[in-house]
mmCIF file of C-alpha atoms in Angstrom:
data_model
loop_
_atom_site.group_PDB
_atom_site.id
_atom_site.type_symbol
_atom_site.label_atom_id
_atom_site.label_comp_id
_atom_site.label_asym_id
_atom_site.label_seq_id
_atom_site.Cartn_x
_atom_site.Cartn_y
_atom_site.Cartn_z
ATOM 1 C CA MET A 1199 94.254 113.100 83.843
ATOM 2 C CA ALA A 1200 94.451 113.737 80.140
ATOM 3 C CA PHE A 1201 96.137 116.869 78.823
ATOM 4 C CA SER A 1202 94.450 119.691 76.962
ATOM 5 C CA TRP A 1203 96.141 122.028 74.528
ATOM 6 C CA SER A 1204 96.569 124.701 77.204
ATOM 7 C CA THR A 1205 97.807 122.375 79.959
ATOM 8 C CA SER A 1206 100.291 120.731 77.598
ATOM 9 C CA GLY A 1207 101.897 124.155 77.176
ATOM 10 C CA HIS A 1208 103.008 124.033 80.825
ATOM 11 C CA SER A 1209 104.492 120.558 80.565
ATOM 12 C CA VAL A 1210 108.214 119.855 80.201
ATOM 13 C CA LEU A 1211 107.201 117.508 77.361
ATOM 14 C CA LYS A 1212 105.274 120.225 75.522
ATOM 15 C CA LEU A 1213 106.903 119.796 72.108
ATOM 16 C CA ASN A 1214 106.796 115.992 72.165
ATOM 17 C CA ILE A 1215 103.153 115.875 73.263
ATOM 18 C CA ARG A 1216 102.031 118.284 70.568
ATOM 19 C CA LEU A 1217 103.957 116.494 67.828
ATOM 20 C CA LEU A 1218 102.338 113.200 68.818
ATOM 21 C CA CYS A 1219 98.988 114.985 68.864
ATOM 22 C CA LEU A 1220 99.579 116.180 65.313
ATOM 23 C CA PHE A 1221 99.964 112.585 64.099
ATOM 24 C CA GLY A 1222 97.030 111.100 65.971
ATOM 25 C CA MET A 1223 98.558 109.603 69.101
ATOM 26 C CA TRP A 1224 98.175 112.023 72.003
ATOM 27 C CA PRO A 1225 94.674 113.583 72.188
ATOM 28 C CA LEU A 1226 94.551 117.136 73.519
ATOM 29 C CA CYS A 1227 90.790 117.384 73.264
ATOM 30 C CA ASP A 1228 87.862 115.193 74.254
ATOM 31 C CA SER A 1229 86.421 114.442 70.838
ATOM 32 C CA PRO A 1230 85.315 111.188 69.168
ATOM 33 C CA LEU A 1231 86.679 112.580 65.907
ATOM 34 C CA TYR A 1232 90.206 112.448 67.266
ATOM 35 C CA ASN A 1233 89.783 108.800 68.237
ATOM 36 C CA PHE A 1234 88.583 108.138 64.698
ATOM 37 C CA TYR A 1235 91.650 109.967 63.391
ATOM 38 C CA SER A 1236 93.931 107.770 65.528
ATOM 39 C CA ALA A 1237 92.210 104.601 64.342
ATOM 40 C CA LEU A 1238 92.441 105.761 60.712
ATOM 41 C CA VAL A 1239 96.189 106.418 60.979
ATOM 42 C CA LEU A 1240 96.866 102.976 62.443
ATOM 43 C CA THR A 1241 94.584 101.324 59.879
ATOM 44 C CA LEU A 1242 96.537 102.965 57.070
ATOM 45 C CA GLY A 1243 99.734 101.618 58.620
ATOM 46 C CA VAL A 1244 98.327 98.080 58.751
ATOM 47 C CA TRP A 1245 97.193 98.414 55.135
ATOM 48 C CA ASN A 1246 100.675 99.534 54.118
ATOM 49 C CA CYS A 1247 102.205 96.446 55.764
ATOM 50 C CA MET A 1248 99.702 94.193 53.997
ATOM 51 C CA GLU A 1249 100.610 95.782 50.656
ATOM 52 C CA GLY A 1250 104.266 95.102 51.361
ATOM 53 C CA ALA A 1251 103.631 91.480 52.288
ATOM 54 C CA LEU A 1252 101.658 90.896 49.079
ATOM 55 C CA THR A 1253 104.374 92.512 46.972
ATOM 56 C CA VAL A 1254 107.174 90.480 48.571
ATOM 57 C CA GLY A 1255 105.186 87.284 48.129
ATOM 58 C CA TYR A 1256 104.448 87.979 44.491
ATOM 59 C CA SER A 1257 106.854 86.133 42.228
ATOM 60 C CA GLY A 1258 107.288 89.064 39.849
ATOM 61 C CA ALA A 1259 109.062 91.267 42.402
ATOM 62 C CA ASP A 1260 112.815 91.491 41.866
ATOM 63 C CA LEU A 1261 115.473 91.739 44.571
ATOM 64 C CA GLU A 1262 115.890 95.520 44.444
ATOM 65 C CA GLU A 1263 112.167 96.118 44.606
ATOM 66 C CA THR A 1264 111.853 93.654 47.477
ATOM 67 C CA ASN A 1265 114.549 95.484 49.447
ATOM 68 C CA LEU A 1266 112.752 98.808 49.056
ATOM 69 C CA VAL A 1267 109.492 97.219 50.188
ATOM 70 C CA LEU A 1268 111.166 95.620 53.215
ATOM 71 C CA ILE A 1269 112.732 98.928 54.267
ATOM 72 C CA ASN A 1270 109.307 100.551 54.250
ATOM 73 C CA SER A 1271 107.671 97.551 55.958
ATOM 74 C CA PHE A 1272 110.221 97.427 58.785
ATOM 75 C CA THR A 1273 109.748 101.141 59.469
ATOM 76 C CA THR A 1274 105.969 100.847 59.368
ATOM 77 C CA CYS A 1275 105.890 97.766 61.618
ATOM 78 C CA SER A 1276 108.071 99.568 64.142
ATOM 79 C CA GLY A 1277 105.643 102.493 64.242
ATOM 80 C CA LEU A 1278 102.626 100.196 64.595
ATOM 81 C CA ALA A 1279 104.298 98.214 67.390
ATOM 82 C CA LYS A 1280 104.637 101.476 69.325
ATOM 83 C CA GLY A 1281 101.433 103.243 68.280
ATOM 84 C CA ILE A 1282 98.897 100.483 68.929
ATOM 85 C CA PRO A 1283 99.914 99.889 72.596
ATOM 86 C CA PHE A 1284 100.052 103.659 73.097
ATOM 87 C CA VAL A 1285 96.461 104.133 71.900
ATOM 88 C CA TRP A 1286 95.329 101.077 73.850
ATOM 89 C CA ASP A 1287 96.622 102.398 77.188
ATOM 90 C CA ARG A 1288 97.299 106.109 77.063
ATOM 91 C CA GLN A 1289 96.778 106.505 80.818
ATOM 92 C CA GLN A 1290 100.259 105.235 81.671
ATOM 93 C CA TYR A 1291 101.805 107.896 79.427
ATOM 94 C CA TYR A 1292 99.615 110.579 80.973
ATOM 95 C CA ALA A 1293 100.773 109.440 84.422
ATOM 96 C CA MET A 1294 104.419 109.441 83.332
ATOM 97 C CA ALA A 1295 104.148 113.007 82.010
ATOM 98 C CA HIS A 1296 102.428 114.271 85.183
ATOM 99 C CA ARG A 1297 104.988 112.623 87.456
ATOM 100 C CA LEU A 1298 107.860 114.071 85.453
ATOM 101 C CA ASN A 1299 106.275 117.527 85.607
ATOM 102 C CA ALA A 1300 106.016 117.194 89.391
ATOM 103 C CA LEU A 1301 109.663 116.133 89.727
ATOM 104 C CA VAL A 1302 110.940 118.969 87.561
ATOM 105 C CA SER A 1303 108.695 121.521 89.276
ATOM 106 C CA LYS A 1304 109.931 120.484 92.715
ATOM 107 C CA GLN A 1305 113.576 120.716 91.670
ATOM 108 C CA SER A 1306 112.996 124.027 89.898
ATOM 109 C CA GLU A 1307 111.558 125.584 93.046
ATOM 110 C CA ALA A 1308 114.519 124.381 95.094
ATOM 111 C CA CYS A 1309 117.038 125.697 92.536
ATOM 112 C CA SER A 1310 115.277 128.939 91.623
ATOM 113 C CA LYS A 1311 117.619 131.078 93.750
ATOM 114 C CA ASP A 1312 120.777 129.638 92.205
ATOM 115 C CA THR A 1313 121.379 130.524 88.554
ATOM 116 C CA THR A 1314 123.927 127.747 88.064
ATOM 117 C CA MET A 1315 121.586 125.078 89.369
ATOM 118 C CA ALA A 1316 118.725 126.549 87.365
ATOM 119 C CA ASP A 1317 120.849 126.296 84.208
ATOM 120 C CA ILE A 1318 121.538 122.638 84.966
ATOM 121 C CA LEU A 1319 117.780 122.060 84.831
ATOM 122 C CA GLN A 1320 117.008 124.360 81.909
ATOM 123 C CA ASN A 1321 119.808 123.435 79.506
ATOM 124 C CA PRO A 1322 118.793 119.754 79.137
ATOM 125 C CA ARG A 1323 115.207 120.837 78.422
ATOM 126 C CA LYS A 1324 116.385 123.130 75.662
ATOM 127 C CA ARG A 1325 118.741 120.501 74.265
ATOM 128 C CA ALA A 1326 116.015 117.840 74.218
ATOM 129 C CA SER A 1327 113.606 120.227 72.473
ATOM 130 C CA ARG A 1328 116.188 121.093 69.841
ATOM 131 C CA VAL A 1329 116.902 117.411 69.204
ATOM 132 C CA SER A 1330 113.188 116.594 68.849
ATOM 133 C CA LEU A 1331 112.623 119.520 66.499
ATOM 134 C CA ALA A 1332 115.681 118.653 64.401
ATOM 135 C CA ILE A 1333 114.527 115.045 64.010
ATOM 136 C CA PHE A 1334 111.046 116.194 63.026
ATOM 137 C CA LEU A 1335 112.488 118.472 60.348
ATOM 138 C CA SER A 1336 114.751 115.677 59.082
ATOM 139 C CA LEU A 1337 111.684 113.474 58.582
ATOM 140 C CA VAL A 1338 110.086 116.269 56.587
ATOM 141 C CA VAL A 1339 113.166 116.252 54.363
ATOM 142 C CA GLN A 1340 112.892 112.457 54.055
ATOM 143 C CA SER A 1341 109.308 112.852 52.841
ATOM 144 C CA ILE A 1342 110.433 115.341 50.216
ATOM 145 C CA VAL A 1343 113.106 112.892 49.026
ATOM 146 C CA TRP A 1344 111.073 109.671 48.975
ATOM 147 C CA PHE A 1345 107.524 110.522 47.956
ATOM 148 C CA PRO A 1346 107.828 112.579 44.742
ATOM 149 C CA MET A 1347 110.775 110.569 43.404
ATOM 150 C CA PRO A 1348 108.713 108.222 41.120
ATOM 151 C CA LEU A 1349 106.957 111.182 39.525
ATOM 152 C CA ILE A 1350 110.269 112.951 38.875
ATOM 153 C CA LEU A 1351 112.392 110.053 37.597
ATOM 154 C CA HIS A 1352 109.659 107.934 35.978
ATOM 155 C CA PRO A 1353 107.102 110.337 34.529
ATOM 156 C CA GLY A 1354 104.216 108.605 32.821
ATOM 157 C CA GLU A 1355 105.164 105.116 34.101
ATOM 158 C CA ARG A 1356 102.621 105.180 36.957
ATOM 159 C CA ARG A 1357 105.143 104.179 39.602
ATOM 160 C CA LEU A 1358 104.085 104.205 43.274
ATOM 161 C CA PRO A 1359 106.400 105.690 45.910
ATOM 162 C CA LEU A 1360 106.854 102.636 48.175
ATOM 163 C CA VAL A 1361 105.022 99.473 47.119
ATOM 164 C CA GLN A 1362 104.184 98.507 43.528
ATOM 165 C CA HIS A 1363 100.958 96.683 42.649
ATOM 166 C CA TYR A 1364 102.341 94.146 40.208
ATOM 167 C CA ARG A 1365 99.114 92.213 39.697
ATOM 168 C CA ALA A 1366 97.219 95.319 38.635
ATOM 169 C CA GLY A 1367 100.159 97.126 37.065
ATOM 170 C CA ASN A 1368 99.488 100.177 39.288
ATOM 171 C CA ASN A 1369 96.526 101.005 37.043
ATOM 172 C CA THR A 1370 93.719 100.570 39.586
ATOM 173 C CA TYR A 1371 93.109 103.719 41.643
ATOM 174 C CA TYR A 1372 96.627 104.953 40.997
ATOM 175 C CA ALA A 1373 96.166 108.444 42.462
ATOM 176 C CA LEU A 1374 94.392 107.104 45.555
ATOM 177 C CA SER A 1375 97.053 104.432 46.106
ATOM 178 C CA TYR A 1376 99.800 107.045 45.772
ATOM 179 C CA VAL A 1377 98.218 109.339 48.368
ATOM 180 C CA VAL A 1378 97.435 106.503 50.789
ATOM 181 C CA GLN A 1379 101.001 105.178 50.707
ATOM 182 C CA CYS A 1380 102.458 108.622 51.306
ATOM 183 C CA ARG A 1381 100.108 109.441 54.164
ATOM 184 C CA ALA A 1382 100.493 106.045 55.833
ATOM 185 C CA ALA A 1383 104.295 106.008 55.673
ATOM 186 C CA ASN A 1384 104.587 109.639 56.760
ATOM 187 C CA HIS A 1385 102.262 109.339 59.756
ATOM 188 C CA VAL A 1386 103.540 105.997 61.027
ATOM 189 C CA CYS A 1387 107.181 107.049 60.672
ATOM 190 C CA HIS A 1388 106.475 110.245 62.620
ATOM 191 C CA ILE A 1389 104.696 108.189 65.292
ATOM 192 C CA SER A 1390 107.682 105.866 65.635
ATOM 193 C CA VAL A 1391 110.242 108.649 65.844
ATOM 194 C CA GLY A 1392 107.940 110.784 68.001
ATOM 195 C CA MET A 1393 107.748 108.011 70.593
ATOM 196 C CA ASP A 1394 111.532 107.715 70.546
ATOM 197 C CA CYS A 1395 111.950 111.454 71.079
ATOM 198 C CA LEU A 1396 109.394 111.415 73.913
ATOM 199 C CA LEU A 1397 111.208 108.693 75.840
ATOM 200 C CA ALA A 1398 114.633 110.174 75.103
ATOM 201 C CA THR A 1399 113.475 113.559 76.410
ATOM 202 C CA VAL A 1400 112.218 111.927 79.600
ATOM 203 C CA MET A 1401 115.580 110.214 80.144
ATOM 204 C CA ILE A 1402 117.501 113.432 79.506
ATOM 205 C CA LEU A 1403 115.393 115.269 82.085
ATOM 206 C CA VAL A 1404 115.811 112.432 84.598
ATOM 207 C CA ALA A 1405 119.589 112.677 84.168
ATOM 208 C CA ALA A 1406 119.338 116.391 84.946
ATOM 209 C CA GLN A 1407 117.363 115.615 88.119
ATOM 210 C CA LEU A 1408 120.050 113.163 89.235
ATOM 211 C CA LYS A 1409 122.741 115.746 88.564
ATOM 212 C CA VAL A 1410 120.973 118.266 90.792
ATOM 213 C CA VAL A 1411 120.706 115.668 93.567
ATOM 214 C CA THR A 1412 124.408 114.797 93.362
ATOM 215 C CA ILE A 1413 125.367 118.456 93.535
ATOM 216 C CA GLY A 1414 123.094 118.962 96.525
ATOM 217 C CA ILE A 1415 124.577 115.984 98.376
ATOM 218 C CA ALA A 1416 128.201 116.865 97.622
ATOM 219 C CA ALA A 1417 127.636 120.477 98.690
ATOM 220 C CA LEU A 1418 126.446 119.538 102.186
ATOM 221 C CA SER A 1419 128.868 121.065 104.694
ATOM 222 C CA SER A 1420 128.845 122.546 108.162
ATOM 223 C CA GLU A 1421 129.984 125.893 106.804
ATOM 224 C CA GLN A 1422 127.071 125.989 104.415
ATOM 225 C CA ALA A 1423 124.657 125.149 107.221
ATOM 226 C CA ASP A 1424 126.134 127.939 109.385
ATOM 227 C CA THR A 1425 125.673 130.393 106.543
ATOM 228 C CA GLU A 1426 122.052 129.371 106.122
ATOM 229 C CA LEU A 1427 121.437 129.760 109.861
ATOM 230 C CA GLY A 1428 123.181 133.138 109.936
ATOM 231 C CA VAL A 1429 125.281 132.249 112.981
ATOM 232 C CA LYS A 1430 128.945 131.769 113.769
ATOM 233 C CA TYR A 1431 130.370 128.441 114.818
ATOM 234 C CA ARG A 1432 131.675 129.927 118.072
ATOM 235 C CA PHE A 1433 128.181 130.759 119.351
ATOM 236 C CA GLU A 1434 126.775 128.374 121.925
ATOM 237 C CA GLY A 1435 124.320 125.852 120.451
ATOM 238 C CA SER A 1436 125.202 126.696 116.836
ATOM 239 C CA HIS A 1437 126.903 123.337 116.264
ATOM 240 C CA ALA A 1438 123.751 121.395 117.149
ATOM 241 C CA SER A 1439 121.675 123.663 114.920
ATOM 242 C CA SER A 1440 124.157 123.191 112.107
ATOM 243 C CA GLN A 1441 123.998 119.393 112.445
ATOM 244 C CA ASN A 1442 120.220 119.469 112.428
ATOM 245 C CA THR A 1443 120.243 121.543 109.254
ATOM 246 C CA LEU A 1444 122.674 119.138 107.577
ATOM 247 C CA TYR A 1445 120.527 116.169 108.548
ATOM 248 C CA ARG A 1446 117.384 117.884 107.227
ATOM 249 C CA ASP A 1447 119.038 118.807 103.913
ATOM 250 C CA LEU A 1448 120.374 115.263 103.480
ATOM 251 C CA CYS A 1449 116.911 113.826 104.093
ATOM 252 C CA LEU A 1450 115.487 116.144 101.428
ATOM 253 C CA CYS A 1451 118.148 114.990 98.950
ATOM 254 C CA ILE A 1452 117.434 111.352 99.763
ATOM 255 C CA GLU A 1453 113.709 111.898 99.300
ATOM 256 C CA SER A 1454 114.331 113.398 95.857
ATOM 257 C CA HIS A 1455 116.688 110.534 95.022
ATOM 258 C CA GLN A 1456 114.083 107.924 95.980
ATOM 259 C CA GLN A 1457 111.403 109.642 93.924
ATOM 260 C CA ILE A 1458 113.698 109.631 90.894
ATOM 261 C CA LEU A 1459 114.521 105.944 91.385
ATOM 262 C CA ARG A 1460 110.835 105.025 91.572
ATOM 263 C CA PHE A 1461 110.174 107.035 88.430
ATOM 264 C CA VAL A 1462 113.071 105.349 86.621
ATOM 265 C CA LYS A 1463 111.733 101.916 87.593
ATOM 266 C CA ASP A 1464 108.322 102.709 86.085
ATOM 267 C CA LEU A 1465 109.933 104.275 83.025
ATOM 268 C CA GLN A 1466 112.015 101.132 82.495
ATOM 269 C CA ARG A 1467 108.903 98.957 82.585
ATOM 270 C CA LEU A 1468 107.184 101.219 80.064
ATOM 271 C CA MET A 1469 110.150 101.662 77.729
ATOM 272 C CA ASP A 1470 111.588 98.140 77.714
ATOM 273 C CA PRO A 1471 109.428 96.551 74.961
ATOM 274 C CA ILE A 1472 109.472 99.743 72.887
ATOM 275 C CA ALA A 1473 113.269 99.941 72.890
ATOM 276 C CA MET A 1474 113.619 96.259 72.009
ATOM 277 C CA THR A 1475 111.192 96.645 69.110
ATOM 278 C CA GLN A 1476 113.069 99.649 67.807
ATOM 279 C CA PHE A 1477 116.458 97.960 68.039
ATOM 280 C CA VAL A 1478 115.308 94.924 66.052
ATOM 281 C CA PHE A 1479 113.610 96.876 63.269
ATOM 282 C CA SER A 1480 116.368 99.504 63.086
ATOM 283 C CA VAL A 1481 119.057 96.866 62.578
ATOM 284 C CA LEU A 1482 117.017 95.170 59.846
ATOM 285 C CA ALA A 1483 116.072 98.421 58.096
ATOM 286 C CA ALA A 1484 119.652 99.759 58.189
ATOM 287 C CA CYS A 1485 120.972 96.463 56.838
ATOM 288 C CA MET A 1486 118.523 96.446 53.919
ATOM 289 C CA ALA A 1487 119.103 100.133 53.138
ATOM 290 C CA LEU A 1488 122.881 99.707 53.130
ATOM 291 C CA PHE A 1489 122.597 96.651 50.890
ATOM 292 C CA GLN A 1490 120.330 98.494 48.467
ATOM 293 C CA ALA A 1491 122.593 101.542 48.364
ATOM 294 C CA THR A 1492 125.602 99.330 47.571
ATOM 295 C CA TYR A 1493 124.264 96.909 44.998
ATOM 296 C CA SER A 1494 121.373 98.739 43.345
ATOM 297 C CA THR A 1495 121.798 99.698 39.705
ATOM 298 C CA GLU A 1496 119.113 102.380 39.882
ATOM 299 C CA LEU A 1497 120.368 105.806 40.899
ATOM 300 C CA ALA A 1498 117.049 106.833 42.448
ATOM 301 C CA ALA A 1499 117.017 103.783 44.765
ATOM 302 C CA VAL A 1500 120.604 104.467 45.828
ATOM 303 C CA PHE A 1501 119.785 108.099 46.611
ATOM 304 C CA GLN A 1502 116.679 107.144 48.575
ATOM 305 C CA CYS A 1503 118.508 104.563 50.685
ATOM 306 C CA VAL A 1504 121.490 106.801 51.413
ATOM 307 C CA ALA A 1505 119.102 109.535 52.557
ATOM 308 C CA PHE A 1506 117.173 107.034 54.691
ATOM 309 C CA LEU A 1507 120.158 105.483 56.522
ATOM 310 C CA PRO A 1508 120.419 108.214 59.214
ATOM 311 C CA VAL A 1509 116.835 107.503 60.347
ATOM 312 C CA PRO A 1510 117.247 103.996 61.866
ATOM 313 C CA GLY A 1511 120.739 104.841 63.073
ATOM 314 C CA GLY A 1512 119.489 108.033 64.694
ATOM 315 C CA GLN A 1513 116.639 106.216 66.444
ATOM 316 C CA VAL A 1514 119.011 103.705 68.011
ATOM 317 C CA PHE A 1515 121.545 106.381 68.968
ATOM 318 C CA LEU A 1516 118.797 108.469 70.569
ATOM 319 C CA TYR A 1517 117.975 105.694 73.043
ATOM 320 C CA CYS A 1518 121.589 104.822 73.747
ATOM 321 C CA TRP A 1519 122.692 108.409 74.258
ATOM 322 C CA ALA A 1520 119.794 109.359 76.555
ATOM 323 C CA ALA A 1521 119.937 106.136 78.605
ATOM 324 C CA HIS A 1522 123.710 106.438 78.980
ATOM 325 C CA SER A 1523 123.307 109.943 80.418
ATOM 326 C CA VAL A 1524 121.127 108.534 83.222
ATOM 327 C CA THR A 1525 123.537 105.678 83.918
ATOM 328 C CA GLU A 1526 126.467 108.085 83.963
ATOM 329 C CA GLU A 1527 124.854 110.244 86.631
ATOM 330 C CA HIS A 1528 124.364 107.199 88.869
ATOM 331 C CA ASP A 1529 127.577 105.315 88.120
ATOM 332 C CA PRO A 1530 129.394 104.398 91.357
ATOM 333 C CA GLN A 1531 132.674 104.091 89.433
ATOM 334 C CA LYS A 1532 132.658 107.613 88.000
ATOM 335 C CA GLU A 1533 135.282 109.938 89.401
ATOM 336 C CA TRP A 1534 134.546 113.400 90.712
ATOM 337 C CA ASP A 1535 135.635 116.756 89.403
ATOM 338 C CA VAL A 1536 135.659 120.335 90.633
ATOM 339 C CA THR A 1537 132.719 122.439 89.461
ATOM 340 C CA TYR A 1538 130.033 124.610 90.903
ATOM 341 C CA GLY A 1539 132.489 126.052 93.416
ATOM 342 C CA CYS A 1540 132.857 122.789 95.347
ATOM 343 C CA GLN A 1541 133.996 119.238 94.953
ATOM 344 C CA ARG A 1542 131.092 117.313 93.513
ATOM 345 C CA ALA A 1543 130.593 113.978 91.814
ATOM 346 C CA GLU A 1544 128.552 112.854 88.871
ATOM 347 C CA ALA A 1545 127.822 109.608 90.757
ATOM 348 C CA VAL A 1546 125.538 109.772 93.771
ATOM 349 C CA SER A 1547 127.757 107.440 95.800
ATOM 350 C CA THR A 1548 130.872 109.554 95.273
ATOM 351 C CA ALA A 1549 128.867 112.702 95.994
ATOM 352 C CA GLY A 1550 127.867 111.276 99.372
ATOM 353 C CA TYR A 1551 131.480 110.512 100.207
ATOM 354 C CA SER A 1552 132.501 114.036 99.130
ATOM 355 C CA CYS A 1553 130.137 115.820 101.505
ATOM 356 C CA SER A 1554 131.077 117.022 104.999
ATOM 357 C CA TRP A 1555 130.368 113.761 106.836
ATOM 358 C CA VAL A 1556 133.490 113.870 109.027
ATOM 359 C CA GLY A 1557 132.446 115.193 112.416
ATOM 360 C CA SER A 1558 128.757 115.071 111.578
ATOM 361 C CA SER A 1559 126.089 113.603 113.842
ATOM 362 C CA ALA A 1560 125.441 109.879 114.196
ATOM 363 C CA ALA A 1561 122.021 110.255 112.570
ATOM 364 C CA PHE A 1562 123.592 111.976 109.553
ATOM 365 C CA LYS A 1563 126.179 109.189 109.122
ATOM 366 C CA ARG A 1564 123.569 106.466 109.494
ATOM 367 C CA VAL A 1565 121.325 107.932 106.791
ATOM 368 C CA LEU A 1566 124.319 108.619 104.558
ATOM 369 C CA ARG A 1567 125.392 104.956 104.780
ATOM 370 C CA LEU A 1568 121.965 103.886 103.558
ATOM 371 C CA LEU A 1569 122.251 106.301 100.631
ATOM 372 C CA LEU A 1570 125.709 105.023 99.716
ATOM 373 C CA CYS A 1571 124.557 101.396 99.805
ATOM 374 C CA ARG A 1572 121.631 102.114 97.492
ATOM 375 C CA ALA A 1573 123.747 104.208 95.139
ATOM 376 C CA GLN A 1574 126.138 101.295 94.553
ATOM 377 C CA LYS A 1575 123.507 99.734 92.304
ATOM 378 C CA ARG A 1576 123.829 101.221 88.822
ATOM 379 C CA LEU A 1577 120.834 102.535 86.955
ATOM 380 C CA VAL A 1578 120.830 100.713 83.628
ATOM 381 C CA PHE A 1579 117.980 100.770 81.138
ATOM 382 C CA THR A 1580 117.461 97.552 79.224
ATOM 383 C CA ALA A 1581 115.749 96.375 76.063
ATOM 384 C CA GLY A 1582 113.869 93.120 76.450
ATOM 385 C CA TYR A 1583 114.956 92.994 80.121
ATOM 386 C CA CYS A 1584 118.295 91.564 79.008
ATOM 387 C CA TYR A 1585 120.050 93.995 76.655
ATOM 388 C CA PRO A 1586 121.604 97.065 78.368
ATOM 389 C CA ILE A 1587 121.090 100.378 76.620
ATOM 390 C CA ASP A 1588 124.195 102.562 76.546
ATOM 391 C CA ARG A 1589 126.744 103.908 74.083
ATOM 392 C CA ALA A 1590 128.480 100.546 73.846
ATOM 393 C CA ALA A 1591 125.154 99.004 72.807
ATOM 394 C CA PHE A 1592 124.960 101.442 69.894
ATOM 395 C CA LEU A 1593 128.296 100.218 68.545
ATOM 396 C CA LEU A 1594 127.218 96.589 68.947
ATOM 397 C CA LEU A 1595 124.007 97.239 67.017
ATOM 398 C CA VAL A 1596 125.914 98.995 64.240
ATOM 399 C CA ASN A 1597 128.247 96.018 64.031
ATOM 400 C CA ALA A 1598 125.281 93.626 63.936
ATOM 401 C CA SER A 1599 123.697 95.575 61.105
ATOM 402 C CA TYR A 1600 126.936 95.543 59.141
ATOM 403 C CA SER A 1601 127.325 91.780 59.742
ATOM 404 C CA TYR A 1602 123.881 91.130 58.261
ATOM 405 C CA TYR A 1603 124.757 93.406 55.351
ATOM 406 C CA ALA A 1604 127.984 91.462 54.700
ATOM 407 C CA LEU A 1605 126.037 88.185 54.794
ATOM 408 C CA LEU A 1606 123.546 89.506 52.228
ATOM 409 C CA GLY A 1607 126.445 90.666 50.087
ATOM 410 C CA GLN A 1608 127.965 87.182 50.068
ATOM 411 C CA LYS A 1609 124.617 85.623 49.142
ATOM 412 C CA ASN A 1610 124.155 88.151 46.381
ATOM 413 C CA GLY A 1611 127.669 87.440 45.019
ATOM 414 C CA ARG A 1612 126.822 83.755 44.656
#
């Protein structure tokens, strides 16, 4: 089912959905005009890429101008590579949002009576919303830096903000070309970053779900079951009732764990090509921006590139940070600590070992063994089904970008 404006307000992805709606990706109304708006935004992005290709291929373009065009083209191509598949098959994103809402709602009901557990669910939502809003505002600042710069530093020279029309000398439809370039770059960049924030928010919330499951598993104990039953261990038949309660609670935890794993598998399939696309274009854009900021003789170009550098780096870090948080919550090698009034583990496998399994029923131990075997397999998101996404990957991508920059610097020195 598609979302409306009112139903999106009840979603855990409320901010991300509405930001994508603002830039023509996520319709919150059933109107042909919105589909036309989406098609227009993507068409402007394609036109912007064609302008860049013509400018780079034109012999009159110098190296500095070519670098600026390539930076814009890489960013625009990244947004188009995400936006076109999104518009083509929005149903899979609708399904993802509904399934995530169901997971969070189920956990919220189970944790509503415990303020600490409720905070574990609420704090990641607030943090993800703040990150998405901060990135949106940073893009607004980028627009203020990039778009009016030619009018401020080159008044009367009829310079365009991103791509110059050398064959026509920027004299044909100058005002229209200026507006089209600004609108195309602004919308497509927001689409690209908006998709990144959407997927990062989903991963952050999944990590919170895994954390709740690990706490629930590690907290399983006979004493807790006795407290829930309201009986003392010395009463006849209370031990059997306690074991039945433990077995039931463990089954509920395992059910939640399996639902999260199935969701992560579908999320991986959806996110894999998007993450790979972003990694490639971010490395190229960061390399070109760093090169331009170092070797450009024009102060305006240096200022623009320095201001732009956090954008591709932030997009890559967003994926690596969010994906690493999921892996960390399911890492069988992670050690446990003492929080929440009991010994609990970040990893599901260690949480199962930390629960009160000694002296439990045979059925409880059998089910727990199955959980421990499944939890030994780490949850790792990948890009291109081969490149793991974690914090180490961020450092490798930064190093790759710097290596390309150093290579360009050597070529330029010759």
